[in-house]
Short mmCIF file of C-alpha atoms in Angstrom, two decimals:
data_model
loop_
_atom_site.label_atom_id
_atom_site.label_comp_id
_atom_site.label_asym_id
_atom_site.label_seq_id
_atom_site.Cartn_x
_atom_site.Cartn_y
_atom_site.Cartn_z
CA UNK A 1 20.53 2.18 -2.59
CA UNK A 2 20.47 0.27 0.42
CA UNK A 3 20.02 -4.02 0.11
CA UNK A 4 16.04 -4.35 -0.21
CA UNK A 5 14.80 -7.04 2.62
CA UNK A 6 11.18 -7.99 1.76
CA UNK A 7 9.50 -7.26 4.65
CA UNK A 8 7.17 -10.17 6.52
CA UNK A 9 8.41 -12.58 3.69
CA UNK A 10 7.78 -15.91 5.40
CA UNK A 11 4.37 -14.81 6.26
CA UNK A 12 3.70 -14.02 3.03
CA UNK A 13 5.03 -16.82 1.57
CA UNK A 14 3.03 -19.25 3.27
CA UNK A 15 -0.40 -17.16 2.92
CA UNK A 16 -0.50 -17.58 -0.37
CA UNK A 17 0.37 -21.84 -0.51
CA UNK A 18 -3.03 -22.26 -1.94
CA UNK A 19 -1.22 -22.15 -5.10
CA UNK A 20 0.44 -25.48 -4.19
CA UNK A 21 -2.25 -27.39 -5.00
CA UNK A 22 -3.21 -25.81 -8.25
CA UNK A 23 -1.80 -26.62 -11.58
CA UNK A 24 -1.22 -23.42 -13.98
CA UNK A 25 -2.28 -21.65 -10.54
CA UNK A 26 -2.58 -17.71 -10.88
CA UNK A 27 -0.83 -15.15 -8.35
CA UNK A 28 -0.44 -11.59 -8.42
CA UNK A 29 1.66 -9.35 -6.99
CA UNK A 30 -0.27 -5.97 -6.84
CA UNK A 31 2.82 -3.96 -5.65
CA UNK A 32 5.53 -5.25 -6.93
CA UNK A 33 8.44 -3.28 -6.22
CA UNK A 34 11.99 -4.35 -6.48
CA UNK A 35 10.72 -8.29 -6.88
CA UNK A 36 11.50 -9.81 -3.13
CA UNK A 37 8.22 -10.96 -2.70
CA UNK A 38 7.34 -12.62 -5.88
CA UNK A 39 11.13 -13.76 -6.25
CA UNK A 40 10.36 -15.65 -3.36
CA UNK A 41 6.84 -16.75 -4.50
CA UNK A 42 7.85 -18.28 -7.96
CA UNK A 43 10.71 -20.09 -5.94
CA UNK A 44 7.83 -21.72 -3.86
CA UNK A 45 5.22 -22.63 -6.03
CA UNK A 46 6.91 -24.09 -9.17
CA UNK A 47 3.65 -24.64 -10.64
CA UNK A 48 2.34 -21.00 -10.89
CA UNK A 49 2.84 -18.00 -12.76
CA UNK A 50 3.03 -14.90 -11.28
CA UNK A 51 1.78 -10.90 -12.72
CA UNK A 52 3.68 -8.07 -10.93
CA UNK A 53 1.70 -4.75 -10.99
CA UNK A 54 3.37 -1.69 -10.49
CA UNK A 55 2.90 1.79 -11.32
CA UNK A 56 6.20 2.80 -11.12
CA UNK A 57 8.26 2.19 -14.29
CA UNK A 58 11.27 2.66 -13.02
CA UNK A 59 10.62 -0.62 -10.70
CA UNK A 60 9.14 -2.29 -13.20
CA UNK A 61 12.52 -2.43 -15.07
CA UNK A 62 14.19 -3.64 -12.44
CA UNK A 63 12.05 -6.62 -11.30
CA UNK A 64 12.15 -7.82 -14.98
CA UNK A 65 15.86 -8.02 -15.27
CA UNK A 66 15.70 -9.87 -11.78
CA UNK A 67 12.82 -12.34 -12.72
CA UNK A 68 14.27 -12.92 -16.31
CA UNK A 69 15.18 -16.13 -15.47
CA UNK A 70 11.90 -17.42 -14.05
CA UNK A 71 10.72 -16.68 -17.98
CA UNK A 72 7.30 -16.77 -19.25
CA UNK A 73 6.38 -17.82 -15.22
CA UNK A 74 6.38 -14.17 -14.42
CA UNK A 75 5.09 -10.66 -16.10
CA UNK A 76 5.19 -7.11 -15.15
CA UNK A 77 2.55 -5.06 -16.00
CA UNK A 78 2.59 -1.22 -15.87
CA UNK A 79 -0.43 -0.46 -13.83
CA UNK A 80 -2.20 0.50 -10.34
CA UNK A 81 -3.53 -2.02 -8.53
CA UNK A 82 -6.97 -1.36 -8.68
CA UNK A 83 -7.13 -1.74 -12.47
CA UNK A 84 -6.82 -5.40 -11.33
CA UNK A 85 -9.61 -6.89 -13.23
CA UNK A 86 -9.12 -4.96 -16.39
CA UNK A 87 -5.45 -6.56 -16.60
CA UNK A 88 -7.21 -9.84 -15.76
CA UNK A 89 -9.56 -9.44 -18.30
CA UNK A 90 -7.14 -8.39 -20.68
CA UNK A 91 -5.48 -11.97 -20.70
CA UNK A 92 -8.10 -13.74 -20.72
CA UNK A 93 -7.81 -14.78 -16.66
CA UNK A 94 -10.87 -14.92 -14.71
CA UNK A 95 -10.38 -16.34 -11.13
CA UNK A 96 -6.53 -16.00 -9.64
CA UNK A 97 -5.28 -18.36 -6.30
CA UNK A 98 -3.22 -15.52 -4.58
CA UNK A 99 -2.84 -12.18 -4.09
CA UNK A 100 -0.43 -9.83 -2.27
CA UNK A 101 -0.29 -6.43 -1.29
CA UNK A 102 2.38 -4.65 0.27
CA UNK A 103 1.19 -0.79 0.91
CA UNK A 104 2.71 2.24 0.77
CA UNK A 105 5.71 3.89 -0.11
CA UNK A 106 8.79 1.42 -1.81
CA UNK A 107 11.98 0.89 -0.30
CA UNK A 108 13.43 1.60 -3.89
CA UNK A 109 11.50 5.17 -3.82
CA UNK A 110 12.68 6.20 -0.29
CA UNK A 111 16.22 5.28 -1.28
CA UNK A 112 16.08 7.23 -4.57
CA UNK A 113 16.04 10.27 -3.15
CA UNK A 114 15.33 12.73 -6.17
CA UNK A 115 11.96 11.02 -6.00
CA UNK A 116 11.67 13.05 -2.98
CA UNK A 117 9.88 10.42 -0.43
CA UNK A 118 12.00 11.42 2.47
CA UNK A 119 12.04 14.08 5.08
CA UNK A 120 15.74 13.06 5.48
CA UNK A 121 17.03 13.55 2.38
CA UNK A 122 16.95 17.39 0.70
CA UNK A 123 15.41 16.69 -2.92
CA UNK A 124 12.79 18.15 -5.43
CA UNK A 125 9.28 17.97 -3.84
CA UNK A 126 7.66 15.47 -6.22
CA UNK A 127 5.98 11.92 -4.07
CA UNK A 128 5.24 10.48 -7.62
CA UNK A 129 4.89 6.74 -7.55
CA UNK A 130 4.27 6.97 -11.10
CA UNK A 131 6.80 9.58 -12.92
CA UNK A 132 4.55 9.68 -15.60
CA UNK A 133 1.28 11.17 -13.56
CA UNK A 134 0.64 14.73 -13.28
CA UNK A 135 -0.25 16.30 -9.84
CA UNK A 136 3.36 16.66 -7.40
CA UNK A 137 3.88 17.18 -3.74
CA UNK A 138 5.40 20.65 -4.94
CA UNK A 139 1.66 20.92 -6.71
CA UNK A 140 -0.17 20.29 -3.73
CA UNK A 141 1.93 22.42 -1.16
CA UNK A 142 2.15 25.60 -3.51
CA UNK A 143 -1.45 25.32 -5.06
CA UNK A 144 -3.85 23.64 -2.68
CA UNK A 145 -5.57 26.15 -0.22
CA UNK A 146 -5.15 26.70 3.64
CA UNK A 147 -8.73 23.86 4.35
CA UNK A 148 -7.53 21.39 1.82
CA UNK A 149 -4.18 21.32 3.69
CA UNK A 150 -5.60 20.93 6.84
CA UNK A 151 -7.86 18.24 5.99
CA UNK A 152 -4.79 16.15 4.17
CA UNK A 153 -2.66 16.79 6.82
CA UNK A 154 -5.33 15.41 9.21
CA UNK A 155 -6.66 13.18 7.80
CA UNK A 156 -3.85 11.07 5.69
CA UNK A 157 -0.83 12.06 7.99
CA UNK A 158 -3.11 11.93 11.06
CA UNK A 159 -1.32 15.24 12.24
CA UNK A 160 -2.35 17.01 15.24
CA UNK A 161 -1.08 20.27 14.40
CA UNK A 162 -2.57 20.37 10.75
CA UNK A 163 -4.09 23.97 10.86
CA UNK A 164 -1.31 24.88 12.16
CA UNK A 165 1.84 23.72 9.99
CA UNK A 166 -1.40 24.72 6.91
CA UNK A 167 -1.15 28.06 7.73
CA UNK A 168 2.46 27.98 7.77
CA UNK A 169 3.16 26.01 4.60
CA UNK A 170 0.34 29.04 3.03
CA UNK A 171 2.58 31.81 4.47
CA UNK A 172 5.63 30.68 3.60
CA UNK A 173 4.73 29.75 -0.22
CA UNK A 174 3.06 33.82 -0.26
CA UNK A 175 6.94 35.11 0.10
CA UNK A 176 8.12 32.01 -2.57
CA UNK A 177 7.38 28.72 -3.77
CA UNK A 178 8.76 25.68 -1.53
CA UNK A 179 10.64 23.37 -3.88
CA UNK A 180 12.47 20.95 -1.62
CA UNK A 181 11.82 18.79 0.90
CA UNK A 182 14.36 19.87 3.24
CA UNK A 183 12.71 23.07 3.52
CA UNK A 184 9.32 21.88 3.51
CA UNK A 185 10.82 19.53 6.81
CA UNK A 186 11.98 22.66 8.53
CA UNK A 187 8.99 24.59 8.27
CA UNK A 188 6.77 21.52 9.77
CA UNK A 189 9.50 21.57 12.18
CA UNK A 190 9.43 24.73 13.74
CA UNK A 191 5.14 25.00 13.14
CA UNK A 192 4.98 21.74 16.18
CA UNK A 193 5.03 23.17 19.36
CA UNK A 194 8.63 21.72 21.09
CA UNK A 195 7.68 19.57 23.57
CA UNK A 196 5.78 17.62 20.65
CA UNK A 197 8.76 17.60 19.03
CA UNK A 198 10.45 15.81 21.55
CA UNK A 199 8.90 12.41 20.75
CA UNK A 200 7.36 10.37 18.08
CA UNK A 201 10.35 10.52 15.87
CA UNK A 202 10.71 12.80 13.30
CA UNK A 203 8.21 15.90 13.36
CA UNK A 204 8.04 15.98 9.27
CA UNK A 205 6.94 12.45 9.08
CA UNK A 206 3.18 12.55 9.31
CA UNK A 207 2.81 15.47 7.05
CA UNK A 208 5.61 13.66 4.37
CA UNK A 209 2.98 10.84 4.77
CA UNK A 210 -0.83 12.65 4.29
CA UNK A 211 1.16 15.02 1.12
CA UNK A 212 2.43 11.30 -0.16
CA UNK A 213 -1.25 9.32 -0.08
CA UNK A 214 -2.72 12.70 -1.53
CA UNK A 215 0.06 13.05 -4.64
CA UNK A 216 -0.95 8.89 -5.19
CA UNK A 217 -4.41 8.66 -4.46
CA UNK A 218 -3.51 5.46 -2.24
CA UNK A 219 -6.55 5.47 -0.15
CA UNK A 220 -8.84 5.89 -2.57
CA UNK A 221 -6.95 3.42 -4.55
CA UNK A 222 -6.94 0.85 -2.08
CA UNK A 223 -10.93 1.15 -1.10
CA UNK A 224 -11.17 -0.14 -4.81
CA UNK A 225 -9.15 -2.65 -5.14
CA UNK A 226 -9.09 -5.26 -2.05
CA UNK A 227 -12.73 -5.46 -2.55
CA UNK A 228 -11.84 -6.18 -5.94
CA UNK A 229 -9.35 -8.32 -5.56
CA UNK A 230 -11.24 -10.62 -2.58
CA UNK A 231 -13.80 -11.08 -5.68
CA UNK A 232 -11.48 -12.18 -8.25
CA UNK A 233 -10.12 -15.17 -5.92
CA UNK A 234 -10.97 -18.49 -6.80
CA UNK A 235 -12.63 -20.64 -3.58
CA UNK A 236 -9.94 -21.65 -1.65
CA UNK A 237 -7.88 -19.07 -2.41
CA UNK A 238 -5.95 -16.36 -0.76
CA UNK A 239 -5.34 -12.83 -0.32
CA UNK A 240 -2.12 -11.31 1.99
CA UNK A 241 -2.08 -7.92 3.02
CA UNK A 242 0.63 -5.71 4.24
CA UNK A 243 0.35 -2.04 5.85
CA UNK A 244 2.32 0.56 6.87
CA UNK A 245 -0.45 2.76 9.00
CA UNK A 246 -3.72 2.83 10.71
CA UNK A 247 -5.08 4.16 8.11
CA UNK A 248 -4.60 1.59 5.75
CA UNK A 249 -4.87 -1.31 8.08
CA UNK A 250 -8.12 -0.11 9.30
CA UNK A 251 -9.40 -0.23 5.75
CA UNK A 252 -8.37 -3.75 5.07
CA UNK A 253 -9.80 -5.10 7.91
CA UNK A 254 -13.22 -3.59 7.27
CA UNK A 255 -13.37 -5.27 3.91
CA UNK A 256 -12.16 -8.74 5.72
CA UNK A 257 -14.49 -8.17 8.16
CA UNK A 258 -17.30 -7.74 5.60
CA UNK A 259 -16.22 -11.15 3.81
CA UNK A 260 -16.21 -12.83 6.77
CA UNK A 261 -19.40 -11.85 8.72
CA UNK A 262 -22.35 -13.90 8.28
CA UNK A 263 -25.21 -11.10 6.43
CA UNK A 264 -28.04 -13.43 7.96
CA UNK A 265 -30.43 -11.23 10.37
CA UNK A 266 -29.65 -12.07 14.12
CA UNK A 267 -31.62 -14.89 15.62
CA UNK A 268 -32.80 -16.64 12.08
CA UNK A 269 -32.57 -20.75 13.25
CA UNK A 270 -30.50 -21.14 9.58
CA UNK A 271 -28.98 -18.56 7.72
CA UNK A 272 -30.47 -18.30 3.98
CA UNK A 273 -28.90 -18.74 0.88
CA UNK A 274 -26.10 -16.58 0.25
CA UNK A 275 -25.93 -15.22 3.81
CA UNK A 276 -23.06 -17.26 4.52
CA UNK A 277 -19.42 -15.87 4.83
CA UNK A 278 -17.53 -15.29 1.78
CA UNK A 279 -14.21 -15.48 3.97
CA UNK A 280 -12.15 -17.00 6.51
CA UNK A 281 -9.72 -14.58 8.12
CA UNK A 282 -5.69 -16.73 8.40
CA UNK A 283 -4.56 -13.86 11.14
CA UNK A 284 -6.44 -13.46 14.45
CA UNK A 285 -6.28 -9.31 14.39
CA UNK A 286 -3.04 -8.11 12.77
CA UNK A 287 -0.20 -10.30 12.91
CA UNK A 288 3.33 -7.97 13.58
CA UNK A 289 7.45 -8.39 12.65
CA UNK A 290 9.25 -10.68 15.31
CA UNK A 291 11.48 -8.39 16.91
CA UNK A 292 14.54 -10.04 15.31
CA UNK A 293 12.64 -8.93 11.71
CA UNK A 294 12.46 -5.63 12.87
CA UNK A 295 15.90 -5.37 14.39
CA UNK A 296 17.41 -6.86 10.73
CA UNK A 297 15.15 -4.91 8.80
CA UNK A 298 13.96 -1.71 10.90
CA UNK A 299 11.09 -0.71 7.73
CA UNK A 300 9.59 -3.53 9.08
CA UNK A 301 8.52 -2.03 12.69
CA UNK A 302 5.45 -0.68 11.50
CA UNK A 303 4.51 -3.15 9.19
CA UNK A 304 0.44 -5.04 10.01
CA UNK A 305 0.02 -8.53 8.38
CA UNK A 306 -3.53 -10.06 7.42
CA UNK A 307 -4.57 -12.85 5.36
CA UNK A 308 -7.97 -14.46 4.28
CA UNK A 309 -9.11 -17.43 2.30
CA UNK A 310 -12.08 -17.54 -0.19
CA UNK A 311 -14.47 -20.06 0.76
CA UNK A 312 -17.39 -19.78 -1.38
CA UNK A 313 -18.65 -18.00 -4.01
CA UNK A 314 -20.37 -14.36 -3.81
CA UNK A 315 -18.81 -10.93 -3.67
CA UNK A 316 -17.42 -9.14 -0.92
CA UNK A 317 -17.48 -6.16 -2.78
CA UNK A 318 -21.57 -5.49 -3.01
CA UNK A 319 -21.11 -6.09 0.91
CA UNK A 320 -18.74 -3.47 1.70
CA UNK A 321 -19.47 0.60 1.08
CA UNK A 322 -16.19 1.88 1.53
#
């Protein structure tokens, strides 16, 4: 495996330094990964402790031996992020001071490459975050029918030509199953007309993607829990956000944009009760790598920072419909 660089880890860092001015503060770490992130966040903020979700177990092992030594400061927990309040609840926590998400796929999965992440690497078509769940990319490309294709194709890997590399991933798997990803990569390949193939960097990468958030349920996932999580902040705290694609940056800033709009009808000399914003967005837009991040740590190029603060009661989450 290559060295894991955290990606936007000052940012991140200093979203979340509500949690200097809170004894026994509360942070969580929604996607916790190989432990950069919250490594870096226990290192800061000497007076908090810190739960890592993750749904993978295999990372999960890993972060513990590296946050051993930050002891009862730090727990992993074995679960997706939007069972966030249930793990809260579970312990006995009801408001926390921080919370981070960084999206998508890990660097740990892409560089284990019999997990299958990567159009680069030839490996069993599985996209699991979670070994232990059921449904496979080798599931969904041998089982799921020519429209359901299409519409994952389109609609998570935001690919132009998802009829068409459908209909060939359907006639292909009538002569034999497709088990690896290097074969699934060719036949995306060569079902993109050339000149598309030309540019935008590999032509397997936006289907890898939509097959990936389909296996994982990640959008779906996510629609439930940063509504969730905004809620569980105490006032003056914070939530960071990290994303990969429009997809899910687009969500995230819907639900910041629902915290932090005023619900008051237009033209009303004072706002009533409870009308007020529940948020104050820490990023104007989405906040991008320096080039020099990017150039050290080239995951990073596609990465979109935001950050909010709590700063009242009320919940974001009967505002937004997702």
């Amino acid at each position: 495996m290559v060295a894991h660089i955290p990606v936007m880890l000052t940012e991140c860092v200093q979203a979340l330094d509500a949690a200097d001015a809170v004894q026994d503060a509360v942070l969580v770490d929604c996607t916790l990964g190989l432990g950069g992130h919250s490594e870096a966040l226990l290192t800061r903020y000497p007076k908090a402790r810190l739960l890592g979700l993750d749904r993978d177990p295999e990372a999960l092992e890993r972060s513990r031996a590296r946050l051993a030594p930050f002891g009862e400061r730090f727990e992993a927990v074995h679960a997706v992020y939007d069972e966030l309040p249930d793990v809260l609840a579970d312990r006995g926590i009801k408001r926390i001071h921080g919370v981070l998400f960084d999206l998508g796929v890990s660097s740990m999965q892409l560089d284990m490459r019999e997990r299958g992440f990567a159009y680069a690497y030839d490996a069993p078509l599985d996209m699991r975050m979670d070994q232990t769940a059921s449904l496979t990319a080798h599931d969904v490309v041998n089982t799921y029918p020519v429209g359901d294709l299409t519409r994952i194709l389109r609609d998570y890997g935001e690919e132009r030509f998802a009829k068409r590399v459908a209909q060939a991933i359907v006639a292909r798997r009538s002569k034999a199953p497709i088990e690896r990803t290097g074969e699934l990569a060719e036949l995306v390949r060569e079902s993109i007309p050339a000149a598309t193939r030309r540019t935008g960097g590999h032509p397997a990468k936006r289907a890898f993607q939509g097959l990936r958030i389909e296996v994982n349920g990640e959008l779906e996932v996510l629609n439930r829990a940063i509504p969730r999580a905004v809620d569980l902040l105490a006032v003056g705290g914070r939530i960071a956000v990290l994303s990969y694609h429009s997809l899910e940056d687009r969500l995230v800033k819907r639900v910041f944009a629902a915290g932090a709009e005023s619900t008051a009808p237009r033209g009303l000399p004072i706002a009533p009760p409870g009308t007020e914003p529940i948020l104050k967005l820490l990023t104007r837009g989405a906040q991008e790598p320096t080039e020099a991040e990017v150039e050290a740590n080239p995951r990073a190029a596609s990465a979109k920072f935001r950050a909010a603060e709590r700063v009242r009661t009320g919940s974001v989450r009967a505002r937004f419909t997702g």
